[in-house]
Short mmCIF file of C-alpha atoms in Angstrom, two decimals:
data_model
loop_
_atom_site.label_atom_id
_atom_site.label_comp_id
_atom_site.label_asym_id
_atom_site.label_seq_id
_atom_site.Cartn_x
_atom_site.Cartn_y
_atom_site.Cartn_z
CA MET A 27 -152.10 59.27 88.92
CA THR A 28 -151.03 56.00 87.35
CA MET A 29 -148.02 57.93 86.15
CA GLN A 30 -146.77 58.31 89.69
CA GLY A 31 -146.73 54.55 90.18
CA SER A 32 -144.54 53.90 87.13
CA LYS A 33 -141.80 56.27 88.28
CA PRO A 34 -138.45 54.46 88.39
CA ALA A 35 -137.50 56.26 91.58
CA ALA A 36 -138.34 53.20 93.61
CA LEU A 37 -135.67 51.12 91.86
CA PRO A 38 -132.58 50.55 93.98
CA PRO A 39 -129.64 52.42 92.40
CA VAL A 40 -127.36 49.37 92.42
CA VAL A 41 -126.79 49.08 88.70
CA SER A 42 -127.05 52.21 86.62
CA THR A 43 -128.20 50.72 83.30
CA PRO A 44 -131.71 49.55 84.25
CA VAL A 45 -132.42 52.97 85.73
CA PHE A 46 -131.45 54.64 82.48
CA ALA A 47 -133.44 52.15 80.47
CA ALA A 48 -136.54 52.92 82.52
CA MET A 49 -136.09 56.71 82.32
CA PRO A 50 -137.42 57.52 78.81
CA LYS A 51 -140.78 55.89 79.50
CA VAL A 52 -141.65 58.54 82.04
CA SER A 53 -140.11 61.49 80.26
CA ARG A 54 -141.96 60.66 77.05
CA LEU A 55 -145.43 60.54 78.62
CA ARG A 56 -145.02 63.46 80.96
CA PRO A 57 -144.83 66.26 78.35
CA ILE A 58 -147.92 64.86 76.60
CA ILE A 59 -149.86 64.98 79.86
CA ALA A 60 -148.54 68.48 80.54
CA GLN A 61 -149.85 69.50 77.11
CA VAL A 62 -153.24 67.82 77.23
CA LEU A 63 -154.23 68.26 80.86
CA PRO A 64 -154.52 72.09 81.08
CA PRO A 65 -156.89 72.53 78.09
CA LEU A 66 -159.07 69.64 79.28
CA LEU A 67 -159.26 71.12 82.78
CA VAL A 68 -160.11 74.59 81.49
CA LEU A 69 -162.73 73.12 79.16
CA ALA A 70 -164.34 71.24 82.06
CA VAL A 71 -164.43 74.42 84.15
CA LEU A 72 -165.98 76.41 81.27
CA ILE A 73 -168.66 73.79 80.63
CA ALA A 74 -169.46 73.68 84.35
CA ALA A 75 -169.75 77.48 84.41
CA TRP A 76 -171.99 77.39 81.32
CA GLN A 77 -174.19 74.75 82.90
CA PHE A 78 -174.48 76.87 86.05
CA LEU A 79 -175.22 80.14 84.23
CA ALA A 80 -177.74 78.62 81.78
CA SER A 81 -179.65 76.65 84.40
CA GLY A 82 -181.51 79.55 86.04
CA PRO A 83 -185.21 80.14 85.32
CA ASN A 84 -184.45 83.30 83.32
CA ALA A 85 -181.71 81.76 81.19
CA THR A 86 -182.13 82.48 77.47
CA LEU A 87 -179.61 79.90 76.23
CA PRO A 88 -179.75 76.13 76.75
CA PRO A 89 -177.25 74.52 79.20
CA PRO A 90 -174.91 71.73 77.97
CA THR A 91 -177.20 69.01 79.31
CA LYS A 92 -180.10 70.33 77.24
CA VAL A 93 -177.90 70.68 74.17
CA TRP A 94 -176.92 67.04 74.54
CA ALA A 95 -180.54 65.97 74.99
CA ASP A 96 -181.86 68.08 72.05
CA ALA A 97 -179.11 67.55 69.54
CA ARG A 98 -177.88 64.08 70.35
CA ASP A 99 -178.55 62.81 66.81
CA LEU A 100 -176.65 65.71 65.35
CA ILE A 101 -173.63 65.14 67.61
CA VAL A 102 -173.31 61.36 67.39
CA ASP A 103 -174.29 60.89 63.74
CA PRO A 104 -172.97 63.61 61.46
CA PHE A 105 -173.43 61.40 58.40
CA TYR A 106 -177.23 60.85 58.15
CA ASP A 107 -178.98 62.03 55.02
CA ARG A 108 -182.77 62.19 54.86
CA GLY A 109 -182.86 64.11 51.60
CA GLY A 110 -183.29 67.83 50.98
CA LEU A 111 -181.70 69.99 53.68
CA ASP A 112 -182.22 67.38 56.40
CA LYS A 113 -178.67 66.12 56.44
CA GLY A 114 -176.02 65.48 59.09
CA LEU A 115 -173.48 68.20 59.86
CA PHE A 116 -170.81 66.37 57.90
CA TRP A 117 -172.66 67.02 54.63
CA HIS A 118 -173.21 70.67 55.45
CA LEU A 119 -169.57 71.11 56.40
CA LEU A 120 -168.49 69.25 53.27
CA ALA A 121 -170.53 71.59 51.06
CA SER A 122 -169.01 74.63 52.79
CA LEU A 123 -165.52 73.18 52.57
CA GLN A 124 -165.88 72.53 48.86
CA ARG A 125 -166.76 76.18 48.26
CA VAL A 126 -163.85 77.29 50.43
CA ALA A 127 -161.49 74.89 48.70
CA LEU A 128 -162.36 76.20 45.25
CA GLY A 129 -162.41 79.88 46.19
CA PHE A 130 -159.27 79.64 48.28
CA ALA A 131 -157.37 77.68 45.64
CA LEU A 132 -158.17 80.33 43.05
CA ALA A 133 -157.20 83.07 45.51
CA ALA A 134 -153.92 81.31 46.35
CA VAL A 135 -152.87 81.01 42.71
CA ALA A 136 -153.94 84.52 41.72
CA GLY A 137 -152.73 86.04 44.99
CA ILE A 138 -149.25 84.54 44.84
CA LEU A 139 -148.83 85.53 41.17
CA LEU A 140 -150.02 89.09 41.81
CA GLY A 141 -147.90 89.28 44.96
CA LEU A 142 -144.80 88.21 43.04
CA LEU A 143 -145.56 90.82 40.39
CA VAL A 144 -146.09 93.60 42.93
CA GLY A 145 -143.03 92.46 44.88
CA THR A 146 -140.68 92.48 41.91
CA SER A 147 -141.89 95.39 39.79
CA ASP A 148 -141.90 98.94 41.09
CA PHE A 149 -144.35 99.98 38.41
CA ALA A 150 -146.84 97.26 39.39
CA MET A 151 -146.28 98.17 43.03
CA ARG A 152 -147.09 101.85 42.52
CA GLY A 153 -149.99 101.11 40.18
CA LEU A 154 -151.70 98.27 42.01
CA ASP A 155 -150.92 98.80 45.68
CA PRO A 156 -153.32 101.76 46.23
CA ILE A 157 -156.14 99.80 44.59
CA PHE A 158 -155.41 96.75 46.73
CA GLN A 159 -155.27 98.84 49.88
CA VAL A 160 -158.74 100.23 49.21
CA LEU A 161 -160.36 97.01 48.00
CA ARG A 162 -159.05 94.91 50.85
CA THR A 163 -161.04 96.94 53.37
CA VAL A 164 -164.36 96.13 51.66
CA PRO A 165 -166.18 93.64 53.94
CA PRO A 166 -166.69 90.20 52.32
CA LEU A 167 -170.48 90.31 52.35
CA ALA A 168 -170.54 93.66 50.59
CA TRP A 169 -169.32 91.82 47.49
CA LEU A 170 -172.19 89.35 47.56
CA PRO A 171 -174.93 91.42 45.89
CA LEU A 172 -172.55 92.40 43.13
CA ALA A 173 -171.48 88.78 42.69
CA LEU A 174 -175.08 87.58 42.59
CA ALA A 175 -175.85 90.19 39.95
CA ALA A 176 -172.84 89.18 37.88
CA PHE A 177 -173.09 85.38 38.14
CA ARG A 178 -176.89 85.08 38.62
CA GLU A 179 -176.32 81.94 40.67
CA ALA A 180 -175.63 81.23 44.32
CA GLN A 181 -172.73 78.77 44.01
CA PRO A 182 -170.28 80.86 41.94
CA SER A 183 -171.21 83.94 43.98
CA ALA A 184 -170.26 82.23 47.23
CA ILE A 185 -166.99 81.07 45.68
CA PHE A 186 -166.29 84.58 44.45
CA VAL A 187 -166.83 85.97 47.96
CA ILE A 188 -164.28 83.47 49.31
CA PHE A 189 -161.86 84.39 46.54
CA ILE A 190 -162.13 88.14 47.04
CA THR A 191 -161.89 87.82 50.83
CA SER A 192 -158.80 85.68 51.00
CA ILE A 193 -156.78 87.11 48.11
CA TRP A 194 -155.64 90.36 49.79
CA PRO A 195 -153.54 88.97 52.62
CA ILE A 196 -151.99 86.52 50.15
CA ILE A 197 -151.03 89.29 47.71
CA ILE A 198 -149.73 91.63 50.39
CA ASN A 199 -147.71 89.04 52.31
CA THR A 200 -146.20 87.60 49.13
CA ALA A 201 -145.16 91.07 47.98
CA VAL A 202 -143.63 91.88 51.38
CA GLY A 203 -141.77 88.56 51.36
CA VAL A 204 -140.32 89.21 47.91
CA ARG A 205 -139.29 92.75 48.85
CA ASN A 206 -137.71 91.64 52.12
CA VAL A 207 -135.26 89.06 50.86
CA PRO A 208 -132.40 89.68 53.33
CA GLN A 209 -129.35 91.52 52.01
CA ASP A 210 -127.23 88.60 53.27
CA TYR A 211 -128.89 86.22 50.81
CA ARG A 212 -128.55 88.79 48.02
CA ASN A 213 -124.84 89.07 48.79
CA VAL A 214 -124.40 85.31 48.67
CA ALA A 215 -126.26 85.20 45.36
CA ALA A 216 -124.10 88.03 44.02
CA VAL A 217 -120.85 86.28 44.96
CA ILE A 218 -121.87 83.02 43.28
CA ARG A 219 -123.40 85.00 40.40
CA LEU A 220 -126.95 83.74 40.65
CA ARG A 221 -129.02 85.97 38.40
CA GLY A 222 -132.36 86.20 36.63
CA PRO A 223 -134.67 83.20 36.86
CA ALA A 224 -132.17 81.12 38.85
CA PHE A 225 -131.93 83.90 41.44
CA PHE A 226 -135.71 84.04 41.59
CA TRP A 227 -136.23 80.28 42.01
CA LYS A 228 -133.30 79.56 44.30
CA ILE A 229 -133.25 82.66 46.51
CA VAL A 230 -136.33 84.90 46.19
CA LEU A 231 -139.04 82.26 46.25
CA PRO A 232 -137.66 80.18 49.16
CA ALA A 233 -136.87 83.35 51.12
CA ALA A 234 -140.41 84.65 50.56
CA ALA A 235 -142.06 81.29 51.25
CA PRO A 236 -142.59 81.86 54.99
CA TYR A 237 -144.32 85.16 54.20
CA ILE A 238 -146.43 83.52 51.49
CA PHE A 239 -147.60 80.89 53.93
CA THR A 240 -148.42 83.53 56.52
CA GLY A 241 -150.66 85.13 53.87
CA LEU A 242 -152.24 81.77 53.05
CA LYS A 243 -152.89 81.11 56.72
CA ILE A 244 -154.62 84.46 57.18
CA GLY A 245 -156.48 83.88 53.91
CA ILE A 246 -157.88 80.48 54.86
CA GLY A 247 -159.07 81.90 58.20
CA LEU A 248 -160.86 84.77 56.46
CA SER A 249 -162.39 82.37 53.91
CA TRP A 250 -163.91 80.32 56.66
CA LEU A 251 -165.28 83.47 58.32
CA ALA A 252 -166.77 84.67 55.07
CA ILE A 253 -168.35 81.41 53.88
CA ILE A 254 -170.52 81.07 57.00
CA ALA A 255 -171.90 84.57 56.53
CA ALA A 256 -172.32 84.19 52.77
CA GLU A 257 -174.17 80.88 53.10
CA MET A 258 -176.59 82.42 55.58
CA LEU A 259 -177.68 84.69 52.76
CA ILE A 260 -177.57 82.36 49.76
CA GLY A 261 -179.17 79.30 51.37
CA GLY A 262 -178.87 75.69 50.18
CA VAL A 263 -176.69 73.01 51.72
CA GLY A 264 -173.89 74.47 53.84
CA ILE A 265 -173.04 75.01 57.46
CA GLY A 266 -173.86 78.73 57.29
CA PHE A 267 -177.38 78.13 56.10
CA PHE A 268 -177.77 75.30 58.58
CA ILE A 269 -177.16 77.80 61.40
CA TRP A 270 -179.57 80.32 59.90
CA ASP A 271 -182.19 77.62 59.40
CA ALA A 272 -181.81 76.45 63.01
CA TRP A 273 -182.24 80.02 64.20
CA ASN A 274 -185.43 80.39 62.18
CA SER A 275 -186.84 77.25 63.82
CA SER A 276 -185.57 78.41 67.25
CA ASN A 277 -183.35 75.37 67.51
CA LEU A 278 -180.64 76.86 69.74
CA SER A 279 -179.05 73.54 70.62
CA ASP A 280 -178.41 72.80 66.95
CA ILE A 281 -176.75 76.18 66.57
CA ILE A 282 -174.41 75.50 69.47
CA VAL A 283 -173.42 72.12 68.05
CA ALA A 284 -172.88 73.67 64.61
CA LEU A 285 -170.75 76.47 66.08
CA THR A 286 -168.55 73.89 67.80
CA TYR A 287 -168.03 72.12 64.49
CA VAL A 288 -167.34 75.39 62.68
CA GLY A 289 -164.68 76.24 65.26
CA LEU A 290 -163.06 72.83 65.04
CA VAL A 291 -163.00 72.86 61.24
CA GLY A 292 -161.58 76.40 61.19
CA PHE A 293 -158.86 75.33 63.58
CA ALA A 294 -158.11 72.26 61.46
CA LEU A 295 -157.86 74.40 58.30
CA ASP A 296 -155.42 76.74 60.03
CA ARG A 297 -153.26 73.82 61.21
CA ILE A 298 -153.30 72.18 57.77
CA VAL A 299 -152.02 75.33 56.06
CA ALA A 300 -149.43 75.84 58.81
CA LEU A 301 -148.26 72.24 58.41
CA ALA A 302 -148.11 72.57 54.64
CA GLY A 303 -146.04 75.72 55.19
CA ARG A 304 -143.63 74.01 57.52
CA PHE A 305 -143.26 71.17 55.06
CA ALA A 306 -142.82 73.39 52.00
CA THR A 307 -140.38 75.81 53.65
CA ARG A 308 -138.50 72.95 55.29
CA GLY A 309 -139.02 74.22 58.77
CA THR A 310 -137.97 77.82 58.17
CA SER A 311 -141.51 79.18 58.44
CA ALA A 312 -142.94 79.84 61.86
CA SER A 313 -146.23 78.08 62.50
CA MET B 8 -93.40 92.45 45.49
CA GLU B 9 -95.53 90.50 43.03
CA ARG B 10 -98.73 92.37 42.31
CA PHE B 11 -101.48 89.82 42.87
CA LEU B 12 -104.15 91.87 44.59
CA GLU B 13 -103.62 95.58 44.40
CA ILE B 14 -105.69 98.27 46.05
CA SER B 15 -104.70 101.69 44.81
CA GLN B 16 -105.85 105.14 45.87
CA LEU B 17 -109.14 103.64 46.95
CA SER B 18 -111.72 106.02 48.39
CA VAL B 19 -115.25 105.05 49.31
CA ALA B 20 -117.97 107.57 50.09
CA PHE B 21 -121.62 106.91 50.77
CA PRO B 22 -124.07 109.12 48.86
CA LYS B 23 -125.30 111.30 51.70
CA ALA B 24 -122.21 111.39 53.91
CA PRO B 25 -120.05 114.54 53.70
CA VAL B 26 -116.78 112.71 54.44
CA PRO B 27 -115.68 109.51 52.71
CA VAL B 28 -115.50 106.36 54.84
CA LEU B 29 -112.15 105.32 53.40
CA ARG B 30 -109.64 107.68 51.85
CA GLU B 31 -106.80 106.86 49.50
CA ILE B 32 -106.14 103.33 50.66
CA ASP B 33 -103.06 101.74 49.09
CA LEU B 34 -102.31 98.08 49.67
CA GLN B 35 -100.52 95.33 47.75
CA ILE B 36 -101.13 91.73 48.63
CA ALA B 37 -99.02 88.87 47.33
CA ARG B 38 -100.28 85.47 46.21
CA GLY B 39 -100.71 83.14 49.18
CA GLU B 40 -100.37 85.89 51.70
CA TYR B 41 -102.55 86.08 54.82
CA VAL B 42 -103.39 89.71 55.56
CA ALA B 43 -105.44 90.93 58.49
CA VAL B 44 -107.13 94.33 58.49
CA ILE B 45 -107.69 95.66 61.99
CA GLY B 46 -109.22 98.83 63.36
CA HIS B 47 -111.84 100.14 65.73
CA SER B 48 -115.55 99.66 65.07
CA GLY B 49 -116.83 101.97 62.39
CA CYS B 50 -113.45 102.58 60.77
CA GLY B 51 -114.56 101.04 57.49
CA LYS B 52 -112.90 97.63 57.68
CA SER B 53 -115.98 95.87 56.37
CA THR B 54 -116.45 98.54 53.72
CA LEU B 55 -112.93 97.79 52.47
CA LEU B 56 -113.70 94.08 52.31
CA ASN B 57 -117.00 94.69 50.52
CA VAL B 58 -115.22 96.76 47.87
CA ILE B 59 -112.69 93.97 47.29
CA ALA B 60 -115.62 91.53 47.10
CA GLY B 61 -117.28 93.82 44.55
CA LEU B 62 -120.41 94.19 46.66
CA LEU B 63 -119.78 97.94 47.03
CA PRO B 64 -118.51 100.26 44.31
CA ALA B 65 -115.38 102.34 44.82
CA THR B 66 -115.87 106.10 44.67
CA ALA B 67 -112.33 106.73 43.48
CA GLY B 68 -109.38 104.46 42.82
CA GLY B 69 -109.91 100.74 42.55
CA VAL B 70 -108.94 97.18 43.17
CA VAL B 71 -107.05 95.04 40.67
CA LEU B 72 -106.84 91.25 40.97
CA GLU B 73 -104.31 89.50 38.72
CA GLY B 74 -104.29 92.46 36.36
CA ARG B 75 -108.06 92.75 36.05
CA GLU B 76 -110.00 95.53 37.68
CA ILE B 77 -112.82 94.44 39.94
CA ASP B 78 -116.21 95.71 38.84
CA GLY B 79 -118.61 93.39 40.61
CA PRO B 80 -118.87 90.38 42.88
CA GLY B 81 -117.69 86.98 41.72
CA PRO B 82 -116.62 83.56 42.94
CA ASP B 83 -112.92 84.36 42.46
CA ARG B 84 -113.28 86.46 45.64
CA ALA B 85 -115.32 84.23 47.93
CA VAL B 86 -116.60 85.85 51.10
CA VAL B 87 -117.12 84.27 54.50
CA PHE B 88 -119.71 86.57 56.04
CA GLN B 89 -119.70 87.51 59.68
CA ASN B 90 -123.20 86.17 60.22
CA HIS B 91 -122.47 83.06 58.11
CA SER B 92 -125.34 83.89 55.66
CA LEU B 93 -126.25 80.28 55.04
CA LEU B 94 -129.56 79.75 53.28
CA PRO B 95 -131.80 78.32 56.01
CA TRP B 96 -133.97 76.24 53.68
CA LEU B 97 -130.98 74.26 52.39
CA THR B 98 -128.98 71.62 54.24
CA CYS B 99 -125.26 72.16 54.85
CA TYR B 100 -124.48 69.98 51.86
CA GLU B 101 -126.98 71.84 49.65
CA ASN B 102 -125.60 75.23 50.70
CA VAL B 103 -122.14 74.23 49.49
CA ARG B 104 -123.57 72.38 46.52
CA LEU B 105 -125.47 75.46 45.32
CA ALA B 106 -122.22 77.44 45.23
CA VAL B 107 -120.36 74.60 43.49
CA ASP B 108 -123.12 74.03 40.92
CA GLN B 109 -123.27 77.71 40.23
CA THR B 110 -119.55 78.38 39.88
CA LEU B 111 -117.96 75.12 38.71
CA SER B 112 -120.64 73.48 36.56
CA ARG B 113 -118.60 73.99 33.42
CA ALA B 114 -115.37 72.68 34.90
CA MET B 115 -116.72 69.58 36.62
CA SER B 116 -119.18 66.77 35.94
CA ARG B 117 -122.10 66.13 38.26
CA ALA B 118 -120.40 63.29 40.08
CA LYS B 119 -117.18 65.32 40.40
CA ARG B 120 -119.11 68.23 41.90
CA HIS B 121 -120.71 65.91 44.44
CA GLU B 122 -117.29 64.63 45.47
CA TRP B 123 -115.87 68.14 45.55
CA VAL B 124 -118.64 69.26 47.93
CA LEU B 125 -117.95 66.31 50.22
CA GLU B 126 -114.22 67.03 50.06
CA ASN B 127 -114.80 70.62 51.20
CA LEU B 128 -117.13 69.54 53.97
CA ALA B 129 -114.45 67.10 55.11
CA LEU B 130 -111.89 69.90 55.04
CA VAL B 131 -113.83 71.78 57.72
CA ARG B 132 -114.76 68.49 59.43
CA MET B 133 -118.48 68.84 58.83
CA THR B 134 -119.10 65.57 57.01
CA ALA B 135 -121.18 64.17 59.86
CA ALA B 136 -123.58 67.14 59.87
CA LYS B 137 -123.86 67.53 56.10
CA ASP B 138 -127.59 66.80 55.99
CA LYS B 139 -128.53 69.13 58.82
CA ARG B 140 -130.07 72.52 58.28
CA PRO B 141 -128.35 75.66 59.54
CA ASN B 142 -130.79 76.12 62.42
CA GLU B 143 -129.88 72.67 63.72
CA ILE B 144 -126.16 73.32 64.15
CA SER B 145 -124.08 75.59 66.39
CA GLY B 146 -122.66 78.99 65.44
CA GLY B 147 -119.17 77.56 65.02
CA MET B 148 -120.45 74.83 62.75
CA LYS B 149 -122.38 77.35 60.64
CA GLN B 150 -119.21 79.37 60.19
CA ARG B 151 -117.34 76.22 59.15
CA ILE B 152 -119.99 75.57 56.48
CA GLY B 153 -119.56 79.20 55.43
CA ILE B 154 -115.82 78.60 55.06
CA ALA B 155 -116.42 75.34 53.16
CA ARG B 156 -118.81 77.13 50.82
CA ALA B 157 -116.28 79.88 50.16
CA LEU B 158 -113.40 77.44 49.61
CA SER B 159 -115.49 75.23 47.35
CA MET B 160 -115.64 78.03 44.76
CA LYS B 161 -111.86 77.70 44.32
CA PRO B 162 -111.41 81.42 44.95
CA LYS B 163 -108.26 83.33 44.12
CA VAL B 164 -108.78 85.33 47.29
CA LEU B 165 -110.65 84.29 50.38
CA LEU B 166 -112.30 87.24 52.13
CA LEU B 167 -113.12 86.74 55.80
CA ASP B 168 -115.37 89.37 57.36
CA GLU B 169 -114.88 89.03 61.14
CA PRO B 170 -115.53 85.33 60.67
CA PHE B 171 -115.09 84.39 64.31
CA GLY B 172 -116.53 87.54 65.86
CA ALA B 173 -119.80 86.01 67.02
CA LEU B 174 -118.25 82.87 68.50
CA ASP B 175 -117.18 82.00 72.04
CA ALA B 176 -113.45 82.03 72.82
CA LEU B 177 -112.93 78.26 72.75
CA THR B 178 -114.79 77.71 69.48
CA ARG B 179 -112.96 80.69 68.02
CA ALA B 180 -109.54 79.26 68.91
CA HIS B 181 -110.52 75.93 67.40
CA LEU B 182 -111.69 77.53 64.16
CA GLN B 183 -108.60 79.75 63.96
CA ASP B 184 -106.45 76.62 64.10
CA GLN B 185 -108.52 75.05 61.33
CA VAL B 186 -108.21 78.14 59.15
CA MET B 187 -104.45 78.15 59.71
CA ALA B 188 -104.27 74.50 58.68
CA ILE B 189 -106.39 75.14 55.58
CA HIS B 190 -104.28 78.15 54.63
CA ALA B 191 -101.13 76.06 55.07
CA SER B 192 -102.39 73.20 52.92
CA LEU B 193 -104.15 75.16 50.15
CA GLY B 194 -102.04 78.30 50.09
CA THR B 195 -105.07 80.47 49.41
CA THR B 196 -104.62 84.23 49.61
CA VAL B 197 -106.64 85.49 52.55
CA VAL B 198 -107.83 88.95 53.56
CA MET B 199 -109.35 88.87 57.02
CA ILE B 200 -111.20 91.66 58.78
CA THR B 201 -110.92 91.45 62.54
CA HIS B 202 -110.97 93.48 65.72
CA ASP B 203 -109.17 90.82 67.72
CA VAL B 204 -105.48 91.62 68.18
CA ASP B 205 -104.43 88.08 69.17
CA GLU B 206 -106.26 86.65 66.19
CA ALA B 207 -104.59 89.09 63.81
CA VAL B 208 -101.10 88.34 65.12
CA LEU B 209 -101.59 84.59 65.30
CA LEU B 210 -102.99 84.13 61.80
CA SER B 211 -101.46 86.80 59.60
CA ASP B 212 -98.33 87.46 57.63
CA ARG B 213 -99.10 91.16 57.72
CA ILE B 214 -101.44 93.30 59.77
CA VAL B 215 -102.94 96.40 58.16
CA MET B 216 -104.01 98.88 60.80
CA LEU B 217 -106.66 101.40 59.80
CA THR B 218 -106.99 104.81 61.45
CA ASN B 219 -110.36 105.85 62.83
CA GLY B 220 -113.11 106.62 60.37
CA PRO B 221 -114.59 108.47 58.68
CA ASN B 222 -111.73 109.31 56.39
CA ALA B 223 -109.93 106.17 57.53
CA ARG B 224 -106.52 105.49 56.02
CA VAL B 225 -103.89 102.82 56.33
CA GLY B 226 -102.13 103.91 59.53
CA GLU B 227 -99.43 101.31 59.66
CA ILE B 228 -98.58 97.88 58.26
CA LEU B 229 -96.92 95.39 60.55
CA ASP B 230 -95.00 92.36 59.27
CA VAL B 231 -95.49 89.37 61.50
CA ASP B 232 -92.40 87.25 60.87
CA LEU B 233 -93.31 84.30 63.00
CA PRO B 234 -92.47 80.88 61.55
CA ARG B 235 -95.31 78.63 60.43
CA PRO B 236 -96.89 76.36 61.49
CA ARG B 237 -97.75 78.47 64.48
CA ASP B 238 -98.84 77.08 67.78
CA ARG B 239 -100.87 79.32 70.05
CA LEU B 240 -99.49 77.81 73.24
CA ALA B 241 -95.85 78.07 72.23
CA LEU B 242 -96.35 81.58 70.87
CA ALA B 243 -97.96 82.95 74.03
CA ALA B 244 -94.51 83.36 75.57
CA ASP B 245 -92.63 84.04 72.31
CA LEU B 246 -91.04 87.48 72.42
CA ARG B 247 -91.68 88.21 68.72
CA PHE B 248 -95.36 87.38 69.23
CA VAL B 249 -95.56 89.60 72.28
CA ALA B 250 -93.77 92.43 70.47
CA ALA B 251 -96.15 92.25 67.49
CA ARG B 252 -99.10 92.15 69.79
CA THR B 253 -97.83 95.16 71.72
CA ALA B 254 -97.27 97.09 68.51
CA VAL B 255 -100.85 96.55 67.37
CA LEU B 256 -102.24 97.32 70.81
CA GLU B 257 -100.22 100.50 70.98
CA PHE B 258 -101.51 101.60 67.57
CA LEU B 259 -105.10 100.91 68.53
CA HIS B 260 -105.12 102.16 72.07
CA ALA B 261 -102.39 104.77 72.39
CA ARG B 262 -102.26 106.50 69.03
CA HIS B 263 -105.74 105.90 67.64
CA THR B 264 -108.12 105.52 70.53
CA ASN B 265 -111.64 104.59 69.69
CA PRO B 266 -113.44 107.91 69.26
CA ALA B 267 -116.68 106.47 70.57
CA LEU B 268 -114.99 105.33 73.76
CA ALA B 269 -113.07 108.57 74.16
CA ALA B 270 -116.30 110.53 73.95
CA ALA B 271 -118.01 108.37 76.57
#
């Protein structure tokens, strides 16, 4: 509403320059408000609906007011640490993020290399693609028992689950990107006689980069899905086990707070990879 | 005529097609000449250009440039592609620079190459936008960068594949004038594919008219003996211009109607 008051429309149009000078102020703020207002409004409506639905005598889930009352400590102070598993959400999220970071980094390196191999060599394509197509449909958690048997420890098993979950979209997208270098770019390279490694570095890799980052973006999303489930099973510090632990002590409010954090962190991870992609591909990759 | 670029008995067939696209094309082009190749869509104009560029192999016959048979693409036959084909992750400067680094690194020092890139960007008046990426500039500007990139390779022949086809009429006229000026100052040999009759008559020394494909042949070659420099406004009423234009139109629309349109 304060926006309305600062409109320059009230200025008398005697001299044109002051009007122009006042114009950008409004036009710069308005798009921001247009962006921020709708999600805030929808969020308010959803919370109101939740409050209404969860307030009845037969409601099984706590309303927002109860969540706030129950889990206030958890919401306002994510950094407390009382030893053992009694830590703020920040520490749980940090532990989960460390596992994801390690598993995803390994998957990114191995996935891009394998993708480049499959994309450039027909033999590798025919030999490996059927195996990839079968393995990629195995659900992440199905790998966990095998990983636990192989590593005999929770931490590397969780990291392996992240790795094996996120590697497939990275491999497949990288290979597609390498195979789909547009004929136009190949023609340009042919005319200026770019061949061999120079062709690969200057044409193939930049042309495939948007695809690679699409694979990374899908991969980081899957990692975050998988780590929560894996941690529920392996225990220890981590947001997944925190949720499972809260469920076992019937602490529904804590679960709701944790889910909110999980969603926000997942969204942040997705944006970070998208931003990295836009930066690395110099704006040619779609976010 | 001096044999600079010679196309002799050239036929091009695609593997699965029963009839060749081009059949027994013969054409001699002199150094510094501006030749337009015109014909209906699908007659194989672009195929002809791609064979000269070395991007497509000839099925029979061949193309000889300065006594050497063409057996692959190279910077001595620089192509300006219809869809500009700039690399989107490089700036305008970097797009030209990549071509210069790749083709002239032995002939020029680093500093010389930098200057040469700037010189070519200035030639197409794109100095101001040199650090922009292709998706930040207009279609006409992209095509100018494409021309600068092609010229920067110091080609013996400049191959233009419907270079102005995707542009609006005003931008097209502007670019045609620039290409005429560049041709006048550098004297580069140019082979231009086009389907625009006015463009062909305005820019060329000779117009090669192809019959309808498949099995397209050289139907007729028209000499355009208009004095240079040419001015589009003055020529509009010039009788020689009108006569040349009529001749091409008659070839395209009276004797060799577009088969696709005739069927419709």
